[in-house]
XYZ file of N, CA and C in Angstrom:
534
model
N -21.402 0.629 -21.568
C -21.505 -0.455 -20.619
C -22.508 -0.074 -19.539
N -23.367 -0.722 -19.543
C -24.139 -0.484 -18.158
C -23.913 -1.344 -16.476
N -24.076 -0.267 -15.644
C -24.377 -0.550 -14.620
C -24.423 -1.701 -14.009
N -23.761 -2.526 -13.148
C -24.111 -4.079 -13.161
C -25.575 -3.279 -11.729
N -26.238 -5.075 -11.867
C -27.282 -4.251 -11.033
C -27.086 -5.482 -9.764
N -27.649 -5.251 -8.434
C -27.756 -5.519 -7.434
C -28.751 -5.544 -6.973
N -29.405 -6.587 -6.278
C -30.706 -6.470 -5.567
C -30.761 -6.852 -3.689
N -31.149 -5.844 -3.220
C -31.078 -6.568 -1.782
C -32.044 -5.891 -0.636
N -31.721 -6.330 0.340
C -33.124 -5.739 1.246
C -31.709 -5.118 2.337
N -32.858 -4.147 3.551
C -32.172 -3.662 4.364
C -33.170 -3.263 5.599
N -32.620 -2.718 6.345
C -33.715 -2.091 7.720
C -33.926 -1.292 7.261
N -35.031 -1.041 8.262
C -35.910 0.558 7.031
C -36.004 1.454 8.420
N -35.191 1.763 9.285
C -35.196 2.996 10.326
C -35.211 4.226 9.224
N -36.203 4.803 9.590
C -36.290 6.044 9.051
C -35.850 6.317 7.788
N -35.399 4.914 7.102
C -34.861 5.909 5.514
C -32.796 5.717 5.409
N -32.676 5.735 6.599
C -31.539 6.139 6.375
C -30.303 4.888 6.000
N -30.678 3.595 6.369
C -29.628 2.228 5.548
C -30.293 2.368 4.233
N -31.067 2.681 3.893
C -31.691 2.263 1.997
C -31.257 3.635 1.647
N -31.010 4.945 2.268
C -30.750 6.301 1.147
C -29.072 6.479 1.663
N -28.182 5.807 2.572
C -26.902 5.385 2.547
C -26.067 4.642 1.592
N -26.903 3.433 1.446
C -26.623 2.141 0.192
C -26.619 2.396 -0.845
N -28.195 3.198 -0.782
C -28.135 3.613 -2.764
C -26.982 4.455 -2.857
N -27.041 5.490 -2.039
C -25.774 6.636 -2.501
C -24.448 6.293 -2.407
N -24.002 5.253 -1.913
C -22.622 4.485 -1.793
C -22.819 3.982 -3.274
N -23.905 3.179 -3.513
C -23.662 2.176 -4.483
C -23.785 3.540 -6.159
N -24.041 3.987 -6.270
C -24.601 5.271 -7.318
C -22.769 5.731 -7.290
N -22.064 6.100 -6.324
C -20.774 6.367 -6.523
C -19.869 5.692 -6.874
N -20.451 4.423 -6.794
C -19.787 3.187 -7.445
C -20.036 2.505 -8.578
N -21.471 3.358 -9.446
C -21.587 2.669 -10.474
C -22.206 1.280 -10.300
N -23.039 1.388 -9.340
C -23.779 -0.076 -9.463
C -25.683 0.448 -9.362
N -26.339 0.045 -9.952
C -27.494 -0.079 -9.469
C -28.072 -1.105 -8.318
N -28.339 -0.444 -7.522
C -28.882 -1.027 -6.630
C -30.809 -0.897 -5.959
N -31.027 -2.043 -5.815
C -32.561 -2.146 -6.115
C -32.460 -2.364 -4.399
N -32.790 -1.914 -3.721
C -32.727 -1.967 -2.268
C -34.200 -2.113 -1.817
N -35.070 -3.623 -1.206
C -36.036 -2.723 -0.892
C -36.161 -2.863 1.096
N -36.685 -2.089 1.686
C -36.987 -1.549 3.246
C -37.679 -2.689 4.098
N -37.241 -3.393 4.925
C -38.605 -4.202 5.383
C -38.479 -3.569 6.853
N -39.468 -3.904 8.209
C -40.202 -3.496 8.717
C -39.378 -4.779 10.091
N -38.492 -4.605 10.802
C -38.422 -5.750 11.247
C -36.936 -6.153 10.781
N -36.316 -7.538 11.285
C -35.604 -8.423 10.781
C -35.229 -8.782 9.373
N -34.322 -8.714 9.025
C -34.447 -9.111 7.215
C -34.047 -10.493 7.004
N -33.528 -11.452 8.103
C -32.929 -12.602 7.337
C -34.409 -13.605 8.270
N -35.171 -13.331 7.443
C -36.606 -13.714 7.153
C -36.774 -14.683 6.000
N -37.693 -15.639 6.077
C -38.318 -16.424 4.939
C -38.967 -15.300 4.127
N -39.479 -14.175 4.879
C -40.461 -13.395 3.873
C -39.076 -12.437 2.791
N -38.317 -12.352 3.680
C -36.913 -11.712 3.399
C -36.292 -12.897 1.465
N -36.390 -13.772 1.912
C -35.813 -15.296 1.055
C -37.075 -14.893 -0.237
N -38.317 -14.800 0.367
C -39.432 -15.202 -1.018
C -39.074 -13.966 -1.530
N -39.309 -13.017 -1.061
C -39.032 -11.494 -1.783
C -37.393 -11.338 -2.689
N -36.676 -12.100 -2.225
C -35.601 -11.648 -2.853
C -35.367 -12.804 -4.234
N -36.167 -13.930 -4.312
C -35.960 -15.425 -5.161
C -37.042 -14.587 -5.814
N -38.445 -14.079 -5.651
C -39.251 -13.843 -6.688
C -38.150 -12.509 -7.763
N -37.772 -11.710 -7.106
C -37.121 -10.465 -7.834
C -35.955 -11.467 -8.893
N -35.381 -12.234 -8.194
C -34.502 -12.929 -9.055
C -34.696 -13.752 -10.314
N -36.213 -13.787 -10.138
C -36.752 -15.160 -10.983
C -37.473 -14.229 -12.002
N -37.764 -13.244 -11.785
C -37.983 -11.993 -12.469
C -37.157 -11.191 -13.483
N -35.963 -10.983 -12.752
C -35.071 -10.468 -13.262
C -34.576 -11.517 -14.700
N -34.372 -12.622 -14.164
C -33.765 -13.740 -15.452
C -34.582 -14.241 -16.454
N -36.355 -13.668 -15.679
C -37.137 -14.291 -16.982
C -36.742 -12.494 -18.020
N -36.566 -11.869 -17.560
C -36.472 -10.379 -18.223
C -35.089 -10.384 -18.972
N -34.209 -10.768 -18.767
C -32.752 -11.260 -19.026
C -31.832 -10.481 -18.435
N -32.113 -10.255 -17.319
C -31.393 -8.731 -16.587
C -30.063 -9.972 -15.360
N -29.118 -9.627 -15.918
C -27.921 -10.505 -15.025
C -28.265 -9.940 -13.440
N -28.107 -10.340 -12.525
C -28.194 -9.335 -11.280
C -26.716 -9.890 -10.830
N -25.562 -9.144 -10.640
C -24.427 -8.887 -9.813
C -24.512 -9.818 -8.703
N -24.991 -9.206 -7.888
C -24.981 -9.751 -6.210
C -26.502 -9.047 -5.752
N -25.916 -9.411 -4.322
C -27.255 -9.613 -3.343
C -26.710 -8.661 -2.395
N -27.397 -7.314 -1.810
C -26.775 -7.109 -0.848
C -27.619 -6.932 0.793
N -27.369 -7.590 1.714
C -28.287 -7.321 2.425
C -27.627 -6.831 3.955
N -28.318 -6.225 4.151
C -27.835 -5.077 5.278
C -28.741 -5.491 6.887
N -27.758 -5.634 7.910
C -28.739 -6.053 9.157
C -27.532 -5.403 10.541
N -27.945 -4.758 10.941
C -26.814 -4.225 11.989
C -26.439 -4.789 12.888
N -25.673 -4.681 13.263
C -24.799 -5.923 14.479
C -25.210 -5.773 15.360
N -25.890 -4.475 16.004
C -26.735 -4.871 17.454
C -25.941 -5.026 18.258
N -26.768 -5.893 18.837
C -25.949 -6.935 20.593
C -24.770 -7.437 19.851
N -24.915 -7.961 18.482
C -23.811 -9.107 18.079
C -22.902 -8.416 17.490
N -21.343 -9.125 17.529
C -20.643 -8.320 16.427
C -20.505 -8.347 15.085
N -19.847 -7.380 14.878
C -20.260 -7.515 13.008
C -19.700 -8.581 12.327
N -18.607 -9.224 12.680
C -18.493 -10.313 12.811
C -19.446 -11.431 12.610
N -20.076 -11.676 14.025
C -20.955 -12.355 13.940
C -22.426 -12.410 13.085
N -22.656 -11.160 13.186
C -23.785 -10.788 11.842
C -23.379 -10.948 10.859
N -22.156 -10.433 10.209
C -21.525 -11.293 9.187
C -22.217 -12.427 8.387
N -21.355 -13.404 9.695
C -21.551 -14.828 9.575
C -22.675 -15.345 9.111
N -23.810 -14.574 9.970
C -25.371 -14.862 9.971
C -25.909 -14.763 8.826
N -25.556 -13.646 8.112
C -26.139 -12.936 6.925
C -25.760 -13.918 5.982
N -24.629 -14.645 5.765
C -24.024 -15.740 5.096
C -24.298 -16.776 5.381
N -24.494 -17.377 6.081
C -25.670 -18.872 6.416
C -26.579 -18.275 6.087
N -27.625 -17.804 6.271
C -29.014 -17.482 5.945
C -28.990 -17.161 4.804
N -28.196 -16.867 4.137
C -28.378 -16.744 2.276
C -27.958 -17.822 1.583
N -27.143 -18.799 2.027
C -27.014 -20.775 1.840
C -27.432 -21.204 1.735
N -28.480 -20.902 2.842
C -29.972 -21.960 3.561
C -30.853 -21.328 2.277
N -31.271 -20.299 1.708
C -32.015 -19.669 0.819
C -31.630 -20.447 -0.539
N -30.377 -20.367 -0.583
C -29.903 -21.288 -2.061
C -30.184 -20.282 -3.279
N -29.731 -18.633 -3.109
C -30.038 -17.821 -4.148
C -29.197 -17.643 -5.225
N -28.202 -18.400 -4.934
C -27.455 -18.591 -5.852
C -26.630 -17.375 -6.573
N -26.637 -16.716 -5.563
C -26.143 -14.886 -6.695
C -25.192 -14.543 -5.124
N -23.863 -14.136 -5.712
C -22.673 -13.593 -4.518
C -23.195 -12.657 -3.973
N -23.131 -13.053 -2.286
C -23.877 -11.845 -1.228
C -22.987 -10.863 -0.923
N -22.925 -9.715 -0.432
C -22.626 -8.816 0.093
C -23.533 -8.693 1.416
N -22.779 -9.124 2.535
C -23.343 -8.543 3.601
C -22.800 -7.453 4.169
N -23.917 -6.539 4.689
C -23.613 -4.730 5.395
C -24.071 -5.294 6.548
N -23.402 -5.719 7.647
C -23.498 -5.683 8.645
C -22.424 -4.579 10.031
N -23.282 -2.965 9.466
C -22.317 -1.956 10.652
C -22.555 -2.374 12.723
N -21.360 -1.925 13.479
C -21.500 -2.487 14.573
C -21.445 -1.114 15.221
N -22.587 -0.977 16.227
C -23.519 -1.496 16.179
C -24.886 -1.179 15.081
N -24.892 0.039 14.315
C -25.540 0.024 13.335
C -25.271 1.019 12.329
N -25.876 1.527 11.466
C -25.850 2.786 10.840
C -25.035 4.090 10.920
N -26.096 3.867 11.854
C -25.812 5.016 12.935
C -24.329 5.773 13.022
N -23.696 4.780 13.471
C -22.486 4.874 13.773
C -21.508 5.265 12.793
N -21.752 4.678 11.397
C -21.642 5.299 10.351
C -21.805 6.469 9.673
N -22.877 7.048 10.477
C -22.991 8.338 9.597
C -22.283 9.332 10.458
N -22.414 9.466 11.659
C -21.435 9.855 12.378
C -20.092 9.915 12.167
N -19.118 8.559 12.013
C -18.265 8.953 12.101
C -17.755 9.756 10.637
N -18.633 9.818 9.225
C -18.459 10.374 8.506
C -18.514 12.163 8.665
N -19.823 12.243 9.397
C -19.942 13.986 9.903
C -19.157 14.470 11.029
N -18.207 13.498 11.194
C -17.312 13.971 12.446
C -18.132 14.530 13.666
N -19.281 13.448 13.848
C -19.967 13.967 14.957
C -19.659 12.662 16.494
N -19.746 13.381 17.552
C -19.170 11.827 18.504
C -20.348 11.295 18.511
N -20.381 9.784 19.480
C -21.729 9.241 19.847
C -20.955 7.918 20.362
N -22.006 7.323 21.215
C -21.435 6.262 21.886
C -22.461 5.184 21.731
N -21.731 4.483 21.742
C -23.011 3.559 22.246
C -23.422 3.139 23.677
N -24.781 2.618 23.448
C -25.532 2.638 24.849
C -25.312 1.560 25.214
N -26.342 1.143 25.897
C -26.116 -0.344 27.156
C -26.682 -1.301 26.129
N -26.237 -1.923 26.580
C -26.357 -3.408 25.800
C -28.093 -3.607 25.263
N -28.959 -3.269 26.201
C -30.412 -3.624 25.637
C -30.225 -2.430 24.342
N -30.020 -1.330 24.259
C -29.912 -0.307 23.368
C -28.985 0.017 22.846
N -27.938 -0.649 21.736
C -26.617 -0.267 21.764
C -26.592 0.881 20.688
N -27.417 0.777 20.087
C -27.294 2.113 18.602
C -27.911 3.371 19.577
N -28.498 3.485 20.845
C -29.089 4.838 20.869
C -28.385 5.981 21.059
N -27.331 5.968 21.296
C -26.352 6.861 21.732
C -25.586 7.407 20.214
N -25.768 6.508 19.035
C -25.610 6.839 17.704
C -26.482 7.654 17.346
N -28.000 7.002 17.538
C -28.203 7.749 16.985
C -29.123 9.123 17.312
N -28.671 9.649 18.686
C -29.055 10.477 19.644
C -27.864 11.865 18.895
N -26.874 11.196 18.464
C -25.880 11.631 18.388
C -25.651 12.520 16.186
N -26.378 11.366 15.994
C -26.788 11.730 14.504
C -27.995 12.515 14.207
N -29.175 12.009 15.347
C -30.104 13.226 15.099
C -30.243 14.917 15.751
N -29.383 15.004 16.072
C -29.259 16.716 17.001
C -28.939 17.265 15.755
N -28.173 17.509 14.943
C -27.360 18.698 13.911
C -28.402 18.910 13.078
N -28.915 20.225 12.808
C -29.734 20.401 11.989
C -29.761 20.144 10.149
N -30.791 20.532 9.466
C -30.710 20.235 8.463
C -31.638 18.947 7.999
N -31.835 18.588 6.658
C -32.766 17.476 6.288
C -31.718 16.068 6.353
N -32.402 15.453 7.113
C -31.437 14.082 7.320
C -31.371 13.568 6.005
N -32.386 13.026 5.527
C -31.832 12.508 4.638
C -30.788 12.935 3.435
N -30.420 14.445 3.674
C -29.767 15.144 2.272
C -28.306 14.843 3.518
N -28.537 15.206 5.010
C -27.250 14.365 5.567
C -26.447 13.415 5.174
N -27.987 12.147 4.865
C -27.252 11.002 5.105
C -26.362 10.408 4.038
N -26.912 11.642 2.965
C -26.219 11.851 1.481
C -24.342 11.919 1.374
N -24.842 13.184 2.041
C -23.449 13.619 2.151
C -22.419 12.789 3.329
N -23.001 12.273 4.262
C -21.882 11.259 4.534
C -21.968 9.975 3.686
N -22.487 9.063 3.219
C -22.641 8.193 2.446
C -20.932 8.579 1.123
N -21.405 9.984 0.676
C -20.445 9.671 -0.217
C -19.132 10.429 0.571
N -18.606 10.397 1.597
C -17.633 10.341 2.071
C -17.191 9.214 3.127
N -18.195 8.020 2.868
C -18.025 6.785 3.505
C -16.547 6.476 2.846
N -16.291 6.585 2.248
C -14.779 5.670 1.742
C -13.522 5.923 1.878
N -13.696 7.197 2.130
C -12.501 8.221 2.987
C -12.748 8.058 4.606
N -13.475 8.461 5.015
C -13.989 8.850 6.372
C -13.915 7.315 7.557
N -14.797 5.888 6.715
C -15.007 5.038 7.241
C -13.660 3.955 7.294
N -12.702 4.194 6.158
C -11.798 3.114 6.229
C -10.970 3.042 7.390
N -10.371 2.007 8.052
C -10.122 1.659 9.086
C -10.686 0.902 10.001
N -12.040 1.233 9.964
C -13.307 0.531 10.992
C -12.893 -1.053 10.644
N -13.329 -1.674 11.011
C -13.255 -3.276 11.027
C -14.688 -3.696 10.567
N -15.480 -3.111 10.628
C -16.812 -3.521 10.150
C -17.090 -2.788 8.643
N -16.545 -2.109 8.474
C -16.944 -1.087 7.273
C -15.981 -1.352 6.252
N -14.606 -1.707 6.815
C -13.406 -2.869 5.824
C -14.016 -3.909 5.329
N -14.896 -4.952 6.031
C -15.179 -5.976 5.768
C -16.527 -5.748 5.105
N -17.170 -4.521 4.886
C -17.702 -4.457 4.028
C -17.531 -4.120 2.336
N -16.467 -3.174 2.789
C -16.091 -2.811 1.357
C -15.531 -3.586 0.730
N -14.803 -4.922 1.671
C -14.171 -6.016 0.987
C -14.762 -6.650 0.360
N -16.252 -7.100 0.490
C -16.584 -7.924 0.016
C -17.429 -7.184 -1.570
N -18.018 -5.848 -1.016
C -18.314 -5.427 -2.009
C -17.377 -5.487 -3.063
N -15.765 -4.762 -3.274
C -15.156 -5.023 -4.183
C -14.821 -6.292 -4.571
N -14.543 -7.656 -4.120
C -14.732 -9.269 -4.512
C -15.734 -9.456 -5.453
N -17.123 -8.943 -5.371
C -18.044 -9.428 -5.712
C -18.497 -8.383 -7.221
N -18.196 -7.177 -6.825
C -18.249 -5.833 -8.258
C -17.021 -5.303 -8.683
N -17.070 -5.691 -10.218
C -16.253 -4.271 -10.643
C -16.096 -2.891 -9.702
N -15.127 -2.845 -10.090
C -14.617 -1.151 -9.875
C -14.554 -0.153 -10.451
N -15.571 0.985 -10.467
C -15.277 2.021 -11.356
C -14.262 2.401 -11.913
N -14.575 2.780 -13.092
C -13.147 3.620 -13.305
C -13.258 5.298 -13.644
């Protein structure tokens, strides 16, 4: 049986939401086609990029799972990014079950609380900097970090309210390893 596959976009800070996702999703047995944009993702350029991959995929005969797209809650709560991420994929009409990753206030915060490292968040104009002030001090190659918390996201993160409502939807939408 192969892999169901997934296609979705994410923020591209440094690497670390696209080498988090894949390595969550790789422990889960999903392929995931993640690609980085530069900016905002619930973009028209965000919509054409993700309908051409789709229209691609089905002329190839490749089923795609879901959609997953990742945008951090920021100022807003994850909650509310949520929400956003789900209207803006309606309005797109892609027709494939979304998964939105919306962490509050971002990443950041995530990888942290996996490395059992503290961090706070900052003032409202900056709410991830204190994450990730807090994620970049410990030595070592981040990204082989962001590895190793990624696959202790499922132990480490449950409880959060933003990271529940992610995994919820991920499992709704994918099989479950076995």
């Amino acid at each position: 049986m192969s892999w169901p596959v997934v296609f979705g976009v994410c923020e591209n800070d440094l690497q670390r939401d696209q080498e988090f996702l894949r390595t969550f999703a790789q422990a889960r047995r999903v392929d995931l086609l993640l690609t980085p944009l530069g900016g905002p993702v619930l973009t028209d350029k965000a919509a054409r990029l993700l309908g051409r991959r789709l229209a691609a995929a089905a002329e190839a005969g490749i089923e795609v799972a879901a959609l997953l797209i990742h945008s951090d809650a920021d100022a807003r709560s994850a909650a509310e990014r949520r929400a956003d991420i789900l209207a803006w994929a309606q309005r797109q009409r892609l027709r494939v079950p979304v998964i939105p990753c919306a962490p509050e206030p971002c990443l950041e915060r995530w990888l942290c609380r996996c490395a059992e490292l503290k961090g706070t968040s900052a003032p409202a104009a900056a709410p991830c900097e204190g994450w990730k002030k807090s994620w970049s001090r410990p030595r070592g190659v981040d990204l082989d970090r962001v590895r190793e918390a990624a696959a202790l996201a499922a132990m480490r993160l449950r409880g959060l309210p933003d990271f529940d409502a992610f995994e919820r939807d991920w499992r709704a939408r994918l099989p479950v390893p076995r």
